[in-house]
Amino acid sequence: MTVTKETVLAALQTVKGPDFEGDLVSLGLVSDIFIADSKVFFSITVPSARAQELEPLRAAAERVVKAIPGVAGAVVALTAEKKGGGMEAAPPRPAPKPAQRPAPPTAPPSTQSGKRGVPGIRSIIAVASGKGGVGKSTTAVNIALGLSALGLKIGVLDADIYGPSMPRLLGISGKPETVDGKTLKPMENYGVKVMSMGFLVEEETPMIWRGPMVMSALTQMLREVQWGELDVLVVDMPPGTGDAQLTMAQNVPLAGAVIVSTPQDLALIDARKGLNMFRKVDVPLLGIVENMSYFIAPDTGARYDIFGHGGAEREAERLGVPFLGAVPLTMDVRETSDAGTPVVVSNPTGPQAGVYRGIAQKVLERLRAEVAASEAATPKIVFE
């Protein structure tokens, strides 16, 4: 039986609203309903201060939807009501025509044992940070585009459920389509395939999801998406070292991790936590990137070490981790990120794009080295 939005709305009309007034539908509390592979996704808008109190309301809505014939599962979230007017998402920008390239290099396959791989994806790498606000997502998207410029087939998974940024960084709007009603088709721009929670909820809608719901959404965005053949899937990890990050590191066959930090001591303390988390779950460390390493004044060209300089490089040396490069804080990186035209594609011959391409090249070299070392350490049984 085919499940429709009308069927779901009819079921939700039987659920009383907060304080037993009206029902969820008549009160306008139900978000857009998204259905894929007979699974229903939607959110209920409630005052943020009452989110914990209204958890039974969410559970009741989930129960009635799961009871609909033909529904294979339901993911229901509480989202905080928005204050003020909304902002329309920018329309997608046309991708520049790719230049002719030599035969693309092949990325090494992931070799982590005991973790189920994703069909068609040779290697998965994580871009992570111990804290937010260090430019991790901007770094992740430009590394992905740098790898694409090297001729690799690249995808990006935005694993930051609470603050998805890939739709804006890559200038993509709209909702993903389904393939035969079973799997999601990733969005695409600049030759890179992308999946993000930002495609399924409005940009200004805050997510109030508990750990199990976050992990369910991440698993579906990874394994129930038609990625096709990819050399590398870049995972933009959530900031910090909580349950979501640890579960991703433990259950996804990561071929390596890149840690992003700024130069100052406070950021480096948190970067160490992220680095140690990956070490504990045996994920190879591809290296550290020092973001916002220094500031170049656009009018005078003078350099200012606003956050200090070289702290991440010294930390990498101290910990025995490769240093991948220092990214300066410049106006063009900020402007192109906000505009959805990352600097690697909007100004591919510029100095900032050159920095990111150099980091991407080192990431690929480190990835190959880690896989080669892993294969060399694997015992081989020979029959004579």
Coordinates of N, CA and C in Angstrom, one line a residue, residues 125-349:
I125 N 36.4 9.3 4.5 CA 37.2 10.1 5.4 C 36.4 11.1 6.2
A126 N 36.8 11.3 7.5 CA 36.0 12.3 8.3 C 36.8 13.5 8.5
V127 N 36.1 14.7 8.4 CA 36.7 16.0 8.7 C 36.1 16.4 10.0
A128 N 36.9 16.5 11.1 CA 36.3 16.7 12.4 C 37.0 17.8 13.2
S129 N 36.4 18.3 14.3 CA 37.0 19.2 15.2 C 36.6 18.9 16.6
G130 N 37.3 19.3 17.6 CA 36.9 19.1 18.9 C 35.9 20.1 19.4
K131 N 35.7 21.2 18.6 CA 34.7 22.2 19.0 C 34.2 22.9 17.8
G132 N 33.1 23.6 17.9 CA 32.5 24.4 16.8 C 33.2 25.7 16.6
G133 N 33.0 26.3 15.5 CA 33.5 27.7 15.2 C 34.9 27.8 14.7
V134 N 35.4 26.6 14.3 CA 36.8 26.7 13.8 C 36.9 26.6 12.2
G135 N 35.7 26.6 11.6 CA 35.7 26.5 10.1 C 35.8 25.1 9.6
K136 N 35.4 24.2 10.3 CA 35.5 22.8 9.9 C 34.7 22.5 8.6
S137 N 33.5 23.0 8.5 CA 32.6 22.7 7.3 C 33.2 23.4 6.1
T138 N 33.7 24.6 6.2 CA 34.3 25.3 5.1 C 35.6 24.5 4.6
T139 N 36.3 24.0 5.6 CA 37.5 23.2 5.3 C 37.1 21.9 4.6
A140 N 36.1 21.3 5.1 CA 35.6 20.0 4.5 C 35.2 20.1 3.1
V141 N 34.4 21.2 2.8 CA 33.9 21.3 1.5 C 35.0 21.7 0.5
N142 N 36.0 22.5 0.9 CA 37.1 22.8 0.0 C 38.1 21.7 -0.2
I143 N 38.2 20.8 0.8 CA 39.0 19.6 0.7 C 38.3 18.7 -0.3
A144 N 37.0 18.6 -0.2 CA 36.3 17.7 -1.1 C 36.4 18.2 -2.6
L145 N 36.3 19.5 -2.7 CA 36.4 20.1 -4.1 C 37.8 20.0 -4.6
G146 N 38.8 20.1 -3.7 CA 40.2 19.9 -4.0 C 40.5 18.5 -4.5
L147 N 39.9 17.5 -3.9 CA 40.0 16.1 -4.3 C 39.3 15.9 -5.6
S148 N 38.2 16.6 -5.8 CA 37.5 16.5 -7.1 C 38.4 17.1 -8.2
A149 N 39.1 18.2 -7.9 CA 39.9 18.8 -8.9 C 41.1 17.9 -9.3
L150 N 41.4 16.9 -8.4 CA 42.5 16.0 -8.7 C 42.0 14.8 -9.6
G151 N 40.7 14.9 -9.9 CA 40.1 13.9 -10.9 C 39.4 12.7 -10.2
L152 N 39.2 12.8 -8.9 CA 38.5 11.8 -8.1 C 37.0 12.0 -8.1
K153 N 36.2 10.9 -8.0 CA 34.8 11.0 -7.8 C 34.5 11.2 -6.4
I154 N 33.9 12.3 -6.0 CA 33.7 12.7 -4.6 C 32.3 12.9 -4.2
G155 N 32.0 12.5 -2.9 CA 30.7 12.8 -2.3 C 30.9 13.5 -1.0
V156 N 29.9 14.2 -0.5 CA 30.0 14.8 0.9 C 28.8 14.4 1.6
L157 N 29.0 13.9 2.8 CA 27.9 13.6 3.8 C 28.0 14.6 4.9
D158 N 26.9 15.4 5.0 CA 26.9 16.4 6.1 C 26.3 15.7 7.3
A159 N 27.2 15.3 8.2 CA 26.7 14.6 9.4 C 26.4 15.5 10.6
D160 N 26.4 16.8 10.4 CA 26.0 17.7 11.4 C 24.5 17.9 11.4
I161 N 23.8 17.1 12.1 CA 22.3 17.1 12.1 C 21.8 18.4 12.7
Y162 N 22.4 18.9 13.7 CA 21.9 20.1 14.4 C 22.3 21.4 13.7
G163 N 23.3 21.4 12.9 CA 23.7 22.6 12.2 C 24.2 22.3 10.8
P164 N 23.4 21.7 9.9 CA 23.8 21.4 8.6 C 24.2 22.6 7.8
S165 N 25.3 22.6 7.1 CA 25.7 23.8 6.4 C 26.1 23.6 4.9
M166 N 26.1 22.3 4.5 CA 26.5 22.0 3.1 C 25.5 22.6 2.1
P167 N 24.2 22.7 2.3 CA 23.3 23.3 1.3 C 23.7 24.7 1.0
R168 N 24.1 25.5 2.0 CA 24.5 26.9 1.8 C 25.9 26.9 1.2
L169 N 26.8 26.1 1.8 CA 28.2 26.2 1.3 C 28.3 25.8 -0.2
L170 N 27.4 24.9 -0.6 CA 27.5 24.4 -2.0 C 26.4 25.0 -2.9
G171 N 25.7 26.0 -2.4 CA 24.7 26.7 -3.2 C 23.6 25.8 -3.7
I172 N 23.1 24.8 -2.9 CA 22.1 23.9 -3.3 C 20.8 24.1 -2.5
S173 N 19.7 24.1 -3.2 CA 18.4 24.2 -2.5 C 17.5 23.1 -3.0
G174 N 16.3 22.9 -2.4 CA 15.4 21.9 -2.9 C 15.5 20.6 -2.0
K175 N 14.6 19.7 -2.4 CA 14.6 18.4 -1.6 C 15.1 17.3 -2.6
P176 N 15.7 16.2 -2.0 CA 16.2 15.1 -2.8 C 15.1 14.3 -3.3
E177 N 15.2 13.7 -4.5 CA 14.3 12.7 -5.0 C 14.5 11.3 -4.5
T178 N 13.5 10.5 -4.7 CA 13.7 9.1 -4.3 C 13.9 8.2 -5.6
V179 N 14.6 7.2 -5.4 CA 14.9 6.2 -6.6 C 14.0 5.0 -6.3
D180 N 13.0 4.8 -7.2 CA 12.1 3.7 -7.0 C 11.4 3.7 -5.7
G181 N 11.3 4.9 -5.0 CA 10.6 4.9 -3.7 C 11.4 4.2 -2.6
K182 N 12.7 3.9 -2.8 CA 13.4 3.1 -1.9 C 14.6 3.9 -1.3
T183 N 15.4 4.5 -2.1 CA 16.5 5.2 -1.6 C 16.5 6.6 -2.1
L184 N 17.2 7.5 -1.4 CA 17.3 8.9 -1.8 C 18.4 9.1 -2.8
K185 N 18.1 10.0 -3.7 CA 19.1 10.4 -4.7 C 19.9 11.7 -4.2
P186 N 21.2 11.6 -4.1 CA 21.9 12.8 -3.5 C 21.8 14.0 -4.4
M187 N 21.8 15.2 -3.8 CA 21.9 16.4 -4.6 C 23.3 16.6 -5.1
E188 N 23.5 17.5 -6.1 CA 24.8 17.6 -6.7 C 25.1 19.0 -7.1
N189 N 26.3 19.5 -7.0 CA 26.8 20.7 -7.5 C 28.3 20.7 -7.6
Y190 N 28.8 21.4 -8.6 CA 30.3 21.4 -8.8 C 30.9 20.0 -9.0
G191 N 30.1 19.1 -9.5 CA 30.6 17.7 -9.7 C 30.7 16.9 -8.4
V192 N 30.1 17.4 -7.3 CA 30.2 16.7 -6.0 C 28.8 16.3 -5.6
K193 N 28.6 15.0 -5.2 CA 27.3 14.6 -4.7 C 27.2 14.9 -3.2
V194 N 26.1 15.3 -2.8 CA 25.9 15.8 -1.4 C 24.6 15.2 -0.8
M195 N 24.7 14.9 0.5 CA 23.5 14.6 1.3 C 23.6 15.3 2.6
S196 N 22.5 15.9 3.0 CA 22.5 16.7 4.2 C 21.0 16.8 4.8
M197 N 20.9 16.8 6.1 CA 19.6 17.1 6.8 C 19.1 18.4 6.4
G198 N 20.0 19.3 5.9 CA 19.5 20.6 5.5 C 18.6 20.6 4.3
F199 N 18.6 19.5 3.5 CA 17.7 19.3 2.4 C 16.3 18.9 2.8
L200 N 16.2 18.4 4.0 CA 14.9 17.8 4.5 C 14.2 18.8 5.5
V201 N 14.9 19.8 6.0 CA 14.2 20.7 6.9 C 14.6 22.1 6.5
E202 N 13.8 23.1 6.9 CA 14.1 24.5 6.6 C 15.4 24.9 7.2
E203 N 16.0 25.9 6.6 CA 17.3 26.3 7.1 C 17.3 26.9 8.5
E204 N 16.2 27.6 8.8 CA 16.1 28.2 10.2 C 15.5 27.3 11.2
T205 N 15.2 26.1 10.9 CA 14.5 25.2 11.8 C 15.5 24.5 12.7
P206 N 15.5 24.8 14.0 CA 16.4 24.1 14.9 C 16.0 22.7 15.2
M207 N 16.9 21.8 15.3 CA 16.5 20.4 15.5 C 16.6 20.1 17.0
I208 N 15.6 19.4 17.6 CA 15.7 19.0 19.0 C 15.5 17.5 19.0
W209 N 16.6 16.8 18.6 CA 16.6 15.4 18.4 C 17.5 14.7 19.5
R210 N 17.0 13.6 20.0 CA 17.8 12.9 20.9 C 18.8 12.0 20.2
G211 N 19.8 11.4 20.9 CA 20.9 10.6 20.3 C 20.4 9.5 19.4
P212 N 19.5 8.6 19.8 CA 19.1 7.5 18.9 C 18.5 8.0 17.6
M213 N 17.7 9.1 17.6 CA 17.2 9.7 16.4 C 18.2 10.2 15.5
V214 N 19.2 10.9 16.1 CA 20.4 11.4 15.3 C 21.1 10.3 14.6
M215 N 21.4 9.2 15.3 CA 22.1 8.1 14.7 C 21.3 7.4 13.6
S216 N 19.9 7.3 13.8 CA 19.1 6.7 12.8 C 19.1 7.6 11.5
A217 N 19.1 8.9 11.7 CA 19.1 9.8 10.5 C 20.5 9.7 9.8
L218 N 21.6 9.6 10.6 CA 22.9 9.5 10.0 C 23.0 8.2 9.2
T219 N 22.6 7.1 9.8 CA 22.7 5.8 9.1 C 21.9 5.8 7.8
Q220 N 20.7 6.4 7.8 CA 19.9 6.4 6.6 C 20.6 7.3 5.5
M221 N 21.2 8.5 5.9 CA 21.8 9.3 5.0 C 23.1 8.7 4.4
L222 N 23.7 7.8 5.1 CA 24.9 7.1 4.6 C 24.5 5.9 3.8
R223 N 23.6 5.1 4.3 CA 23.4 3.8 3.7 C 22.2 3.6 2.8
E224 N 21.3 4.6 2.9 CA 20.1 4.6 2.1 C 20.0 5.7 1.1
V225 N 21.2 6.0 0.5 CA 21.4 7.0 -0.5 C 22.1 6.4 -1.7
Q226 N 21.6 6.7 -2.9 CA 22.2 6.1 -4.1 C 23.5 6.9 -4.5
W227 N 24.6 6.6 -3.8 CA 25.8 7.4 -4.0 C 26.4 7.1 -5.3
G228 N 26.2 5.9 -5.8 CA 26.9 5.5 -7.1 C 28.3 5.1 -6.8
E229 N 29.2 5.2 -7.8 CA 30.6 4.9 -7.6 C 31.4 6.2 -7.2
L230 N 32.0 6.1 -6.0 CA 32.7 7.3 -5.4 C 34.1 6.8 -5.1
D231 N 35.1 7.6 -5.3 CA 36.5 7.3 -4.8 C 36.6 7.6 -3.4
V232 N 36.0 8.8 -3.0 CA 36.1 9.2 -1.6 C 34.8 9.9 -1.2
L233 N 34.3 9.5 0.0 CA 33.1 10.2 0.6 C 33.7 11.0 1.8
V234 N 33.6 12.3 1.7 CA 34.0 13.2 2.8 C 32.9 13.4 3.8
V235 N 33.1 13.0 5.0 CA 32.0 13.2 6.1 C 32.4 14.4 6.9
D236 N 31.5 15.4 6.8 CA 31.6 16.6 7.6 C 31.0 16.3 9.0
M237 N 31.9 15.9 10.0 CA 31.4 15.4 11.3 C 30.8 16.6 12.1
P238 N 29.9 16.2 13.0 CA 29.5 17.2 14.0 C 30.7 17.7 14.9
P239 N 30.6 18.9 15.4 CA 31.7 19.4 16.2 C 31.7 18.7 17.6
G240 N 32.8 18.5 18.2 CA 32.8 17.9 19.5 C 33.2 16.4 19.5
T241 N 33.0 15.7 20.6 CA 33.3 14.3 20.8 C 32.2 13.6 21.5
G242 N 31.0 13.9 21.2 CA 29.9 13.2 21.9 C 29.5 11.9 21.3
D243 N 28.3 11.4 21.6 CA 27.8 10.1 21.3 C 27.7 9.9 19.8
A244 N 27.2 11.0 19.1 CA 27.1 10.9 17.6 C 28.4 10.7 16.9
Q245 N 29.4 11.5 17.4 CA 30.7 11.4 16.8 C 31.4 10.0 17.0
L246 N 31.3 9.6 18.3 CA 31.9 8.3 18.6 C 31.2 7.2 17.9
T247 N 29.9 7.2 17.8 CA 29.2 6.1 17.1 C 29.6 6.1 15.7
M248 N 29.7 7.2 15.0 CA 30.1 7.3 13.6 C 31.5 6.7 13.5
A249 N 32.4 7.1 14.4 CA 33.8 6.6 14.3 C 33.8 5.1 14.5
Q250 N 32.9 4.5 15.4 CA 33.0 3.1 15.7 C 32.3 2.2 14.6
N251 N 31.3 2.8 13.9 CA 30.5 1.9 13.1 C 30.7 2.2 11.6
V252 N 31.3 3.3 11.2 CA 31.5 3.6 9.8 C 33.0 3.2 9.5
P253 N 33.2 2.5 8.3 CA 34.6 2.1 8.0 C 35.4 3.3 7.5
L254 N 35.8 4.2 8.4 CA 36.6 5.3 8.1 C 38.0 5.0 7.7
A255 N 38.5 5.4 6.6 CA 39.8 5.2 6.1 C 40.8 6.2 6.8
G256 N 40.3 7.3 7.3 CA 41.1 8.2 8.0 C 40.3 9.4 8.4
A257 N 41.0 10.3 9.3 CA 40.3 11.5 9.8 C 41.3 12.7 9.7
V258 N 40.7 13.8 9.4 CA 41.4 15.1 9.3 C 40.8 15.9 10.5
I259 N 41.7 16.5 11.3 CA 41.3 17.3 12.4 C 41.6 18.8 12.0
V260 N 40.5 19.6 12.2 CA 40.6 21.1 11.9 C 40.7 21.8 13.3
S261 N 41.6 22.8 13.4 CA 41.8 23.6 14.6 C 42.2 25.0 14.2
T262 N 42.0 25.9 15.1 CA 42.6 27.2 14.9 C 43.9 27.3 15.8
P263 N 44.7 28.3 15.7 CA 46.0 28.2 16.4 C 46.0 28.4 17.9
Q264 N 44.9 29.0 18.4 CA 45.0 29.3 19.9 C 44.9 28.1 20.8
D265 N 45.4 28.2 22.0 CA 45.5 27.1 22.9 C 44.1 26.4 23.2
L266 N 43.1 27.2 23.4 CA 41.8 26.6 23.7 C 41.3 25.7 22.6
A267 N 41.4 26.1 21.4 CA 41.0 25.3 20.3 C 41.8 24.0 20.2
L268 N 43.1 24.2 20.5 CA 44.0 23.0 20.4 C 43.7 22.0 21.5
I269 N 43.3 22.4 22.6 CA 42.9 21.5 23.7 C 41.7 20.6 23.2
D270 N 40.7 21.3 22.6 CA 39.6 20.5 22.1 C 40.0 19.6 20.9
A271 N 40.9 20.1 20.1 CA 41.4 19.3 18.9 C 42.0 18.0 19.4
R272 N 42.8 18.1 20.5 CA 43.4 16.9 21.0 C 42.3 15.8 21.4
K273 N 41.2 16.3 22.0 CA 40.1 15.4 22.3 C 39.6 14.7 21.1
G274 N 39.4 15.4 20.0 CA 38.9 14.8 18.8 C 40.0 13.8 18.2
L275 N 41.2 14.2 18.3 CA 42.3 13.3 17.8 C 42.4 12.0 18.6
N276 N 42.3 12.2 19.9 CA 42.4 11.0 20.8 C 41.2 10.1 20.6
M277 N 40.0 10.6 20.3 CA 38.8 9.8 20.1 C 39.0 8.9 18.9
F278 N 39.6 9.4 17.8 CA 39.8 8.6 16.6 C 40.9 7.6 16.9
R279 N 41.9 7.9 17.7 CA 43.0 7.0 18.0 C 42.4 5.8 18.8
K280 N 41.5 6.1 19.7 CA 40.9 5.0 20.6 C 40.1 4.0 19.8
V281 N 39.5 4.5 18.7 CA 38.7 3.5 17.9 C 39.5 3.1 16.6
D282 N 40.8 3.3 16.6 CA 41.7 2.8 15.6 C 41.4 3.3 14.2
V283 N 41.0 4.6 14.1 CA 40.9 5.3 12.8 C 42.2 6.1 12.6
P284 N 42.8 5.8 11.4 CA 44.1 6.5 11.1 C 43.9 8.0 11.0
L285 N 44.9 8.7 11.5 CA 44.8 10.2 11.5 C 45.6 10.7 10.3
L286 N 44.9 11.3 9.4 CA 45.5 11.8 8.1 C 46.3 13.1 8.4
G287 N 45.9 13.8 9.4 CA 46.7 15.0 9.7 C 45.8 16.1 10.3
I288 N 46.5 17.3 10.6 CA 45.8 18.4 11.2 C 45.9 19.6 10.3
V289 N 44.8 20.3 10.2 CA 44.8 21.6 9.4 C 44.6 22.7 10.4
E290 N 45.5 23.8 10.2 CA 45.4 25.0 11.0 C 44.6 26.0 10.2
N291 N 43.3 26.2 10.6 CA 42.4 27.1 9.9 C 42.5 28.5 10.6
M292 N 42.2 29.6 9.9 CA 42.3 30.9 10.4 C 43.7 31.2 10.9
S293 N 44.7 30.7 10.2 CA 46.0 30.7 10.7 C 46.6 32.1 10.9
Y294 N 46.2 33.0 10.0 CA 46.6 34.4 10.1 C 45.6 35.2 9.2
F295 N 45.6 36.5 9.4 CA 44.7 37.4 8.6 C 45.5 38.3 7.7
I296 N 45.0 38.4 6.4 CA 45.6 39.3 5.5 C 44.6 40.4 5.2
A297 N 45.0 41.7 5.6 CA 44.2 42.8 5.4 C 44.0 43.0 3.9
P298 N 42.7 43.1 3.4 CA 42.5 43.2 2.0 C 42.9 44.6 1.4
D299 N 43.0 45.6 2.3 CA 43.4 46.9 1.7 C 44.9 47.2 1.7
T300 N 45.6 46.6 2.7 CA 47.0 46.9 2.8 C 47.9 45.7 2.5
G301 N 47.3 44.5 2.6 CA 48.0 43.3 2.5 C 48.8 42.9 3.7
A302 N 48.7 43.7 4.8 CA 49.4 43.4 6.0 C 48.9 42.1 6.7
R303 N 49.8 41.4 7.3 CA 49.4 40.1 8.0 C 49.3 40.4 9.5
Y304 N 48.2 39.8 10.0 CA 48.0 39.8 11.5 C 47.7 38.4 12.0
D305 N 48.4 38.0 13.1 CA 48.2 36.7 13.7 C 47.1 36.9 14.8
I306 N 45.9 37.0 14.4 CA 44.8 37.3 15.3 C 44.6 36.2 16.4
F307 N 44.7 35.0 15.9 CA 44.5 33.9 16.9 C 45.9 33.2 17.2
G308 N 46.9 33.9 17.0 CA 48.3 33.3 17.2 C 48.6 32.6 15.8
H309 N 49.7 32.0 15.7 CA 50.1 31.3 14.5 C 51.0 30.1 14.8
G310 N 50.8 29.1 14.1 CA 51.6 27.9 14.2 C 51.3 27.0 15.3
G311 N 50.3 27.2 16.1 CA 50.0 26.4 17.2 C 49.6 25.0 16.8
A312 N 48.8 24.8 15.7 CA 48.4 23.5 15.3 C 49.6 22.8 14.7
E313 N 50.5 23.5 14.0 CA 51.6 22.8 13.4 C 52.6 22.3 14.5
R314 N 52.8 23.1 15.6 CA 53.6 22.6 16.7 C 52.9 21.4 17.4
E315 N 51.6 21.5 17.5 CA 50.9 20.4 18.2 C 51.0 19.1 17.3
A316 N 50.9 19.2 16.0 CA 51.0 18.1 15.1 C 52.4 17.4 15.3
E317 N 53.4 18.3 15.4 CA 54.8 17.7 15.5 C 54.9 17.0 16.9
R318 N 54.3 17.7 17.9 CA 54.4 17.1 19.3 C 53.7 15.7 19.4
L319 N 52.6 15.6 18.7 CA 51.8 14.4 18.7 C 52.2 13.4 17.7
G320 N 53.1 13.7 16.8 CA 53.5 12.8 15.8 C 52.4 12.6 14.7
V321 N 51.7 13.7 14.4 CA 50.6 13.6 13.4 C 51.0 14.5 12.2
P322 N 50.8 14.1 11.0 CA 51.1 15.0 9.9 C 50.4 16.3 9.9
F323 N 51.2 17.4 9.6 CA 50.6 18.7 9.4 C 50.2 18.9 8.0
L324 N 49.0 19.2 7.7 CA 48.5 19.2 6.3 C 48.6 20.6 5.7
G325 N 48.6 21.7 6.5 CA 48.7 23.0 5.9 C 48.0 24.1 6.8
A326 N 48.3 25.3 6.5 CA 47.8 26.5 7.2 C 46.9 27.3 6.3
V327 N 45.6 27.5 6.7 CA 44.7 28.2 5.8 C 44.5 29.6 6.4
P328 N 44.9 30.7 5.7 CA 44.7 32.0 6.2 C 43.2 32.4 6.3
L329 N 42.9 33.4 7.1 CA 41.6 34.0 7.3 C 41.5 35.1 6.3
T330 N 40.7 35.0 5.2 CA 40.7 36.0 4.2 C 39.2 36.3 3.9
M331 N 39.0 37.5 3.3 CA 37.6 37.9 3.0 C 37.0 37.0 1.9
D332 N 37.8 36.6 0.9 CA 37.2 35.9 -0.2 C 36.8 34.5 0.2
V333 N 37.5 33.9 1.2 CA 37.0 32.6 1.7 C 35.6 32.7 2.4
R334 N 35.5 33.8 3.2 CA 34.2 34.0 3.9 C 33.1 34.3 2.9
E335 N 33.4 35.2 2.0 CA 32.4 35.7 1.0 C 31.9 34.5 0.1
T336 N 32.9 33.8 -0.4 CA 32.5 32.7 -1.3 C 31.8 31.6 -0.6
S337 N 32.1 31.3 0.7 CA 31.4 30.3 1.5 C 29.9 30.8 1.7
D338 N 29.7 32.0 2.1 CA 28.4 32.5 2.3 C 27.6 32.5 1.0
A339 N 28.2 32.7 -0.1 CA 27.5 32.8 -1.4 C 27.3 31.4 -2.0
G340 N 27.8 30.4 -1.4 CA 27.6 29.1 -2.0 C 28.5 28.8 -3.2
T341 N 29.6 29.5 -3.3 CA 30.6 29.3 -4.4 C 31.9 29.2 -3.8
P342 N 32.3 28.0 -3.2 CA 33.5 27.8 -2.5 C 34.7 28.3 -3.4
V343 N 35.7 28.8 -2.7 CA 36.9 29.4 -3.3 C 37.6 28.5 -4.3
V344 N 37.6 27.2 -4.0 CA 38.3 26.2 -4.9 C 37.6 26.2 -6.3
V345 N 36.3 26.5 -6.4 CA 35.7 26.5 -7.7 C 35.5 27.9 -8.2
S346 N 35.3 28.9 -7.3 CA 35.0 30.2 -7.8 C 36.3 31.0 -8.2
N347 N 37.4 30.6 -7.6 CA 38.7 31.2 -8.0 C 39.8 30.2 -7.9
P348 N 39.7 29.2 -8.9 CA 40.6 28.0 -8.8 C 42.0 28.3 -8.9
T349 N 42.4 29.4 -9.5 CA 43.8 29.8 -9.7 C 44.3 30.7 -8.6

